[in-house]
C-alpha positions as a Python dict, from the first residue, in 0.01 Angstrom:
ca = {
    (1, 'M'): (0, 0, 0),
    (2, 'P'): (-295, -217, 64),
    (3, 'N'): (-632, -77, 16),
    (4, 'L'): (-728, 44, 357),
    (5, 'P'): (-1039, 223, 439),
    (6, 'P'): (-987, 586, 487),
    (7, 'P'): (-946, 680, 850),
    (8, 'T'): (-1244, 830, 1010),
    (9, 'D'): (-1308, 986, 1341),
    (10, 'D'): (-1652, 821, 1384),
    (11, 'Q'): (-1665, 543, 1655),
    (12, 'V'): (-1871, 238, 1591),
    (13, 'S'): (-2059, 96, 1889),
    (14, 'E'): (-2261, -224, 1914),
    (15, 'H'): (-2593, -227, 2106),
    (16, 'I'): (-2699, -547, 2299),
    (17, 'P'): (-3058, -559, 2428),
    (18, 'W'): (-3090, -586, 2815),
    (19, 'E'): (-3352, -861, 2796),
    (20, 'Q'): (-3087, -1089, 2644),
    (21, 'L'): (-2861, -1041, 2946),
    (22, 'T'): (-3124, -1156, 3204),
    (23, 'I'): (-3179, -1525, 3308),
    (24, 'P'): (-3455, -1682, 3103),
    (25, 'A'): (-3770, -1760, 3307),
    (26, 'Q'): (-3838, -2122, 3409),
    (27, 'P'): (-4129, -2294, 3238),
    (28, 'D'): (-4450, -2308, 3447),
    (29, 'R'): (-4485, -2662, 3597),
    (30, 'K'): (-4845, -2619, 3706),
    (31, 'I'): (-4962, -2711, 3359),
    (32, 'L'): (-4765, -3037, 3377),
    (33, 'I'): (-4908, -3125, 3721),
    (34, 'Y'): (-5264, -3052, 3609),
    (35, 'G'): (-5211, -3269, 3305),
    (36, 'I'): (-5089, -3566, 3510),
    (37, 'A'): (-5381, -3534, 3755),
    (38, 'A'): (-5630, -3521, 3469),
    (39, 'G'): (-5473, -3831, 3319),
    (40, 'L'): (-5510, -4024, 3647),
    (41, 'V'): (-5874, -3924, 3676),
    (42, 'V'): (-5938, -4050, 3324),
    (43, 'V'): (-5768, -4383, 3402),
    (44, 'V'): (-5975, -4434, 3720),
    (45, 'L'): (-6299, -4354, 3542),
    (46, 'G'): (-6207, -4593, 3267),
    (47, 'M'): (-6148, -4878, 3515),
    (48, 'V'): (-6482, -4812, 3689),
    (49, 'V'): (-6669, -4815, 3359),
    (50, 'F'): (-6490, -5133, 3250),
    (51, 'R'): (-6586, -5317, 3573),
    (52, 'Q'): (-6948, -5207, 3545),
    (53, 'I'): (-6966, -5338, 3188),
    (54, 'N'): (-6815, -5678, 3278),
    (55, 'R'): (-7026, -5722, 3597),
    (56, 'P'): (-7242, -6040, 3570),
    (57, 'S'): (-7615, -5997, 3554),
    (58, 'A'): (-7866, -6140, 3801),
    (59, 'P'): (-7951, -6454, 3593),
    (60, 'D'): (-7582, -6544, 3575),
    (61, 'L'): (-7554, -6568, 3958),
    (62, 'M'): (-7567, -6915, 4113),
    (63, 'P'): (-7878, -6965, 4330),
    (64, 'V'): (-7829, -7045, 4697),
    (65, 'T'): (-7985, -7371, 4811),
    (66, 'P'): (-8097, -7369, 5177),
    (67, 'I'): (-7976, -7663, 5385),
    (68, 'A'): (-8171, -7776, 5687),
    (69, 'V'): (-7954, -7826, 5994),
    (70, 'A'): (-8090, -8011, 6295),
    (71, 'S'): (-8016, -7817, 6611),
    (72, 'E'): (-7968, -7979, 6949),
    (73, 'P'): (-8260, -7939, 7189),
    (74, 'L'): (-8214, -7671, 7451),
    (75, 'A'): (-8197, -7763, 7815),
    (76, 'T'): (-8490, -7548, 7926),
    (77, 'T'): (-8752, -7356, 7729),
    (78, 'S'): (-9041, -7145, 7846),
    (79, 'T'): (-9373, -7233, 7683),
    (80, 'L'): (-9615, -6948, 7633),
    (81, 'P'): (-9994, -6997, 7606),
    (82, 'P'): (-10146, -7004, 7253),
    (83, 'V'): (-10254, -6672, 7109),
    (84, 'D'): (-10545, -6615, 6875),
    (85, 'D'): (-10425, -6542, 6517),
    (86, 'R'): (-10686, -6270, 6485),
    (87, 'Q'): (-10505, -6070, 6751),
    (88, 'G'): (-10178, -6076, 6559),
    (89, 'P'): (-9876, -6305, 6577),
    (90, 'G'): (-9782, -6432, 6921),
    (91, 'P'): (-9449, -6366, 7086),
    (92, 'A'): (-9162, -6592, 6998),
    (93, 'T'): (-9052, -6863, 7240),
    (94, 'V'): (-8748, -6749, 7436),
    (95, 'A'): (-8490, -7009, 7533),
    (96, 'L'): (-8375, -6979, 7892),
    (97, 'A'): (-8023, -7064, 7992),
    (98, 'E'): (-7972, -7350, 8232),
    (99, 'P'): (-7935, -7209, 8584),
    (100, 'E'): (-7593, -7223, 8738),
    (101, 'V'): (-7553, -7456, 9033),
    (102, 'T'): (-7383, -7274, 9319),
    (103, 'T'): (-7243, -7455, 9618),
    (104, 'R'): (-7336, -7290, 9946),
    (105, 'I'): (-7033, -7249, 10167),
    (106, 'S'): (-7099, -7337, 10525),
    (107, 'E'): (-6971, -7141, 10822),
    (108, 'A'): (-6738, -7428, 10910),
    (109, 'D'): (-6577, -7406, 10563),
    (110, 'L'): (-6524, -7032, 10603),
    (111, 'M'): (-6366, -7086, 10941),
    (112, 'A'): (-6136, -7353, 10802),
    (113, 'V'): (-6006, -7108, 10542),
    (114, 'D'): (-5898, -6856, 10807),
    (115, 'R'): (-5866, -7075, 11112),
    (116, 'Q'): (-5576, -6877, 11254),
    (117, 'G'): (-5771, -6554, 11231),
    (118, 'T'): (-6071, -6715, 11404),
    (119, 'E'): (-5854, -6849, 11686),
    (120, 'R'): (-5698, -6506, 11737),
    (121, 'T'): (-6044, -6352, 11766),
    (122, 'L'): (-6154, -6614, 12017),
    (123, 'A'): (-5833, -6581, 12218),
    (124, 'G'): (-5861, -6202, 12229),
    (125, 'T'): (-6220, -6216, 12354),
    (126, 'A'): (-6130, -6476, 12618),
    (127, 'E'): (-5839, -6268, 12750),
    (128, 'W'): (-6052, -5954, 12759),
    (129, 'L'): (-6326, -6131, 12956),
    (130, 'V'): (-6080, -6286, 13204),
    (131, 'L'): (-5911, -5948, 13256),
    (132, 'E'): (-6237, -5769, 13337),
    (133, 'F'): (-6384, -6056, 13538),
    (134, 'F'): (-6094, -6090, 13784),
    (135, 'T'): (-6031, -5716, 13822),
    (136, 'I'): (-6186, -5559, 14133),
    (137, 'D'): (-6155, -5184, 14157),
    (138, 'P'): (-6385, -4996, 14397),
    (139, 'S'): (-6380, -4694, 14163),
    (140, 'E'): (-6531, -4890, 13871),
    (141, 'V'): (-6858, -5080, 13818),
    (142, 'W'): (-6765, -5447, 13782),
    (143, 'T'): (-7094, -5552, 13617),
    (144, 'D'): (-7069, -5301, 13332),
    (145, 'R'): (-6716, -5409, 13240),
    (146, 'V'): (-6797, -5780, 13244),
    (147, 'Q'): (-7115, -5741, 13040),
    (148, 'A'): (-6928, -5543, 12774),
    (149, 'A'): (-6658, -5809, 12746),
    (150, 'S'): (-6885, -6115, 12758),
    (151, 'G'): (-7187, -5993, 12562),
    (152, 'L'): (-7411, -6134, 12835),
    (153, 'R'): (-7666, -5954, 13051),
    (154, 'L'): (-7596, -6057, 13409),
    (155, 'P'): (-7881, -6098, 13657),
    (156, 'D'): (-7896, -5884, 13964),
    (157, 'G'): (-7669, -5989, 14249),
    (158, 'V'): (-7410, -6170, 14031),
    (159, 'E'): (-7082, -6002, 14126),
    (160, 'P'): (-6769, -6080, 14333),
    (161, 'E'): (-6785, -6087, 14713),
    (162, 'P'): (-6463, -5930, 14848),
    (163, 'S'): (-6353, -5986, 15206),
    (164, 'S'): (-6368, -5612, 15273),
    (165, 'A'): (-6473, -5296, 15097),
    (166, 'E'): (-6106, -5204, 15041),
    (167, 'T'): (-6015, -5527, 14862),
    (168, 'V'): (-5865, -5482, 14515),
    (169, 'S'): (-5759, -5735, 14255),
    (170, 'Y'): (-5561, -5634, 13949),
    (171, 'V'): (-5472, -5863, 13660),
    (172, 'E'): (-5103, -5826, 13580),
    (173, 'W'): (-5118, -6024, 13254),
    (174, 'T'): (-5327, -6280, 13065),
    (175, 'R'): (-5229, -6521, 12791),
    (176, 'T'): (-5444, -6773, 12604),
    (177, 'R'): (-5286, -7117, 12620),
    (178, 'S'): (-5525, -7313, 12400),
    (179, 'V'): (-5851, -7287, 12204),
    (180, 'T'): (-6047, -7611, 12152),
    (181, 'Q'): (-6354, -7645, 11934),
    (182, 'T'): (-6633, -7823, 12121),
    (183, 'G'): (-6914, -7791, 11865),
    (184, 'P'): (-7001, -7648, 11523),
    (185, 'D'): (-6970, -7292, 11659),
    (186, 'T'): (-6864, -7336, 12025),
    (187, 'Y'): (-6515, -7327, 12175),
    (188, 'R'): (-6334, -7364, 12505),
    (189, 'A'): (-6042, -7131, 12576),
    (190, 'V'): (-5784, -7185, 12850),
    (191, 'V'): (-5632, -6858, 12969),
    (192, 'L'): (-5334, -6822, 13201),
    (193, 'I'): (-5358, -6531, 13444),
    (194, 'R'): (-5133, -6358, 13699),
    (195, 'R'): (-5287, -6126, 13960),
    (196, 'L'): (-5189, -5869, 14222),
    (197, 'V'): (-5425, -5874, 14521),
    (198, 'A'): (-5449, -5646, 14824),
    (199, 'P'): (-5719, -5746, 15077),
    (200, 'D'): (-5670, -5416, 15264),
    (201, 'G'): (-5622, -5210, 14949),
    (202, 'A'): (-5256, -5131, 15033),
    (203, 'A'): (-5038, -5440, 15086),
    (204, 'F'): (-5024, -5615, 14746),
    (205, 'Q'): (-4910, -5969, 14694),
    (206, 'R'): (-4852, -6147, 14364),
    (207, 'L'): (-5049, -6470, 14337),
    (208, 'P'): (-4919, -6779, 14157),
    (209, 'V'): (-5016, -6827, 13794),
    (210, 'E'): (-5378, -6937, 13766),
    (211, 'R'): (-5577, -7090, 13484),
    (212, 'A'): (-5924, -6981, 13376),
    (213, 'E'): (-6158, -7165, 13137),
    (214, 'V'): (-6401, -6971, 12919),
    (215, 'H'): (-6670, -7119, 12693),
    (216, 'L'): (-6740, -6909, 12384),
    (217, 'R'): (-6965, -6913, 12080),
    (218, 'L'): (-6891, -6770, 11736),
    (219, 'E'): (-7196, -6585, 11608),
    (220, 'P'): (-7296, -6592, 11235),
    (221, 'D'): (-7200, -6225, 11201),
    (222, 'G'): (-6846, -6299, 11327),
    (223, 'D'): (-6890, -6167, 11682),
    (224, 'V'): (-6779, -6379, 11977),
    (225, 'R'): (-7006, -6417, 12279),
    (226, 'A'): (-6942, -6594, 12608),
    (227, 'L'): (-7155, -6895, 12701),
    (228, 'S'): (-7053, -6897, 13066),
    (229, 'L'): (-6857, -6699, 13321),
    (230, 'P'): (-6485, -6776, 13359),
    (231, 'E'): (-6391, -7048, 13606),
    (232, 'I'): (-6052, -7022, 13772),
    (233, 'S'): (-5832, -7312, 13880),
    (234, 'A'): (-5469, -7387, 13954),
    (235, 'P'): (-5266, -7495, 13649),
    (236, 'T'): (-5165, -7856, 13627),
    (237, 'E'): (-4817, -7935, 13744),
    (238, 'T'): (-4563, -8036, 13481),
    (239, 'A'): (-4292, -8292, 13550),
    (240, 'L'): (-3950, -8128, 13555),
    (241, 'I'): (-3651, -8249, 13356),
    (242, 'P'): (-3284, -8161, 13415),
    (243, 'L'): (-3134, -7863, 13236),
    (244, 'P'): (-2918, -7976, 12943),
    (245, 'E'): (-2548, -7980, 13021),
    (246, 'T'): (-2431, -7645, 12888),
    (247, 'D'): (-2214, -7365, 13012),
    (248, 'V'): (-2393, -7127, 13248),
    (249, 'V'): (-2280, -6765, 13266),
    (250, 'W'): (-2424, -6459, 13438),
    (251, 'V'): (-2518, -6142, 13253),
    (252, 'V'): (-2560, -5827, 13462),
    (253, 'D'): (-2839, -5587, 13358),
    (254, 'A'): (-2861, -5210, 13406),
    (255, 'A'): (-2996, -5255, 13761),
    (256, 'G'): (-2693, -5460, 13867),
    (257, 'I'): (-2877, -5795, 13872),
    (258, 'G'): (-2691, -6095, 13735),
    (259, 'W'): (-2904, -6331, 13525),
    (260, 'P'): (-2794, -6687, 13444),
    (261, 'V'): (-2762, -6760, 13073),
    (262, 'T'): (-2689, -7097, 12909),
    (263, 'R'): (-2448, -7107, 12616),
}
């Protein structure tokens, strides 16, 4: 029989400390970060000190030699009177810039830029004056209307002379046919006019198309003023030419009237 230890009832147990079973703590990295930052500060300070030591001194710098440069004479200078040195240094001479040359634009140039707008203004004033001048309405004051349209103050007694107190004259339509420049700021407008007239105030008749001439002036502020009262005349006759040979058809309107149309 081998030599065996005598049996015993005592149990042997092994004790392991709890601190050995826990996860070991991580090393503190703050010390490493502080060390790196301190090292960088030392390196920067060392570079600054090194540059200060190697910086050249004042005698080693190269002197600057002034060079005289001739400047061009200015166009215009203002000369100030001499000042006594006992009263202190005088003010420095100030160079004045050469004045800009501006071209004055005449009224004719402005009108040429917007000629169409000027002609529309003249045409509108001419039509307004013709409308008021050839309108006779017993319920309205003729002089007030004409003065407002023409910009002229009419003398006493200048007004139409109707055949009777009931006579009326209404302008059906006006249209400016032409505007001609007669001077630097004067124009002549030809206005076509169609009127309805009733000598007795009741029986109206439509007159043939008439033509009225108006002389106008363009004021510097842009307003248009009449130079004379409108003068009416019959329009000039135009020679007629045959209608081109085309097909003529009739189109009936809502009132049942057939109108010839060329196609």
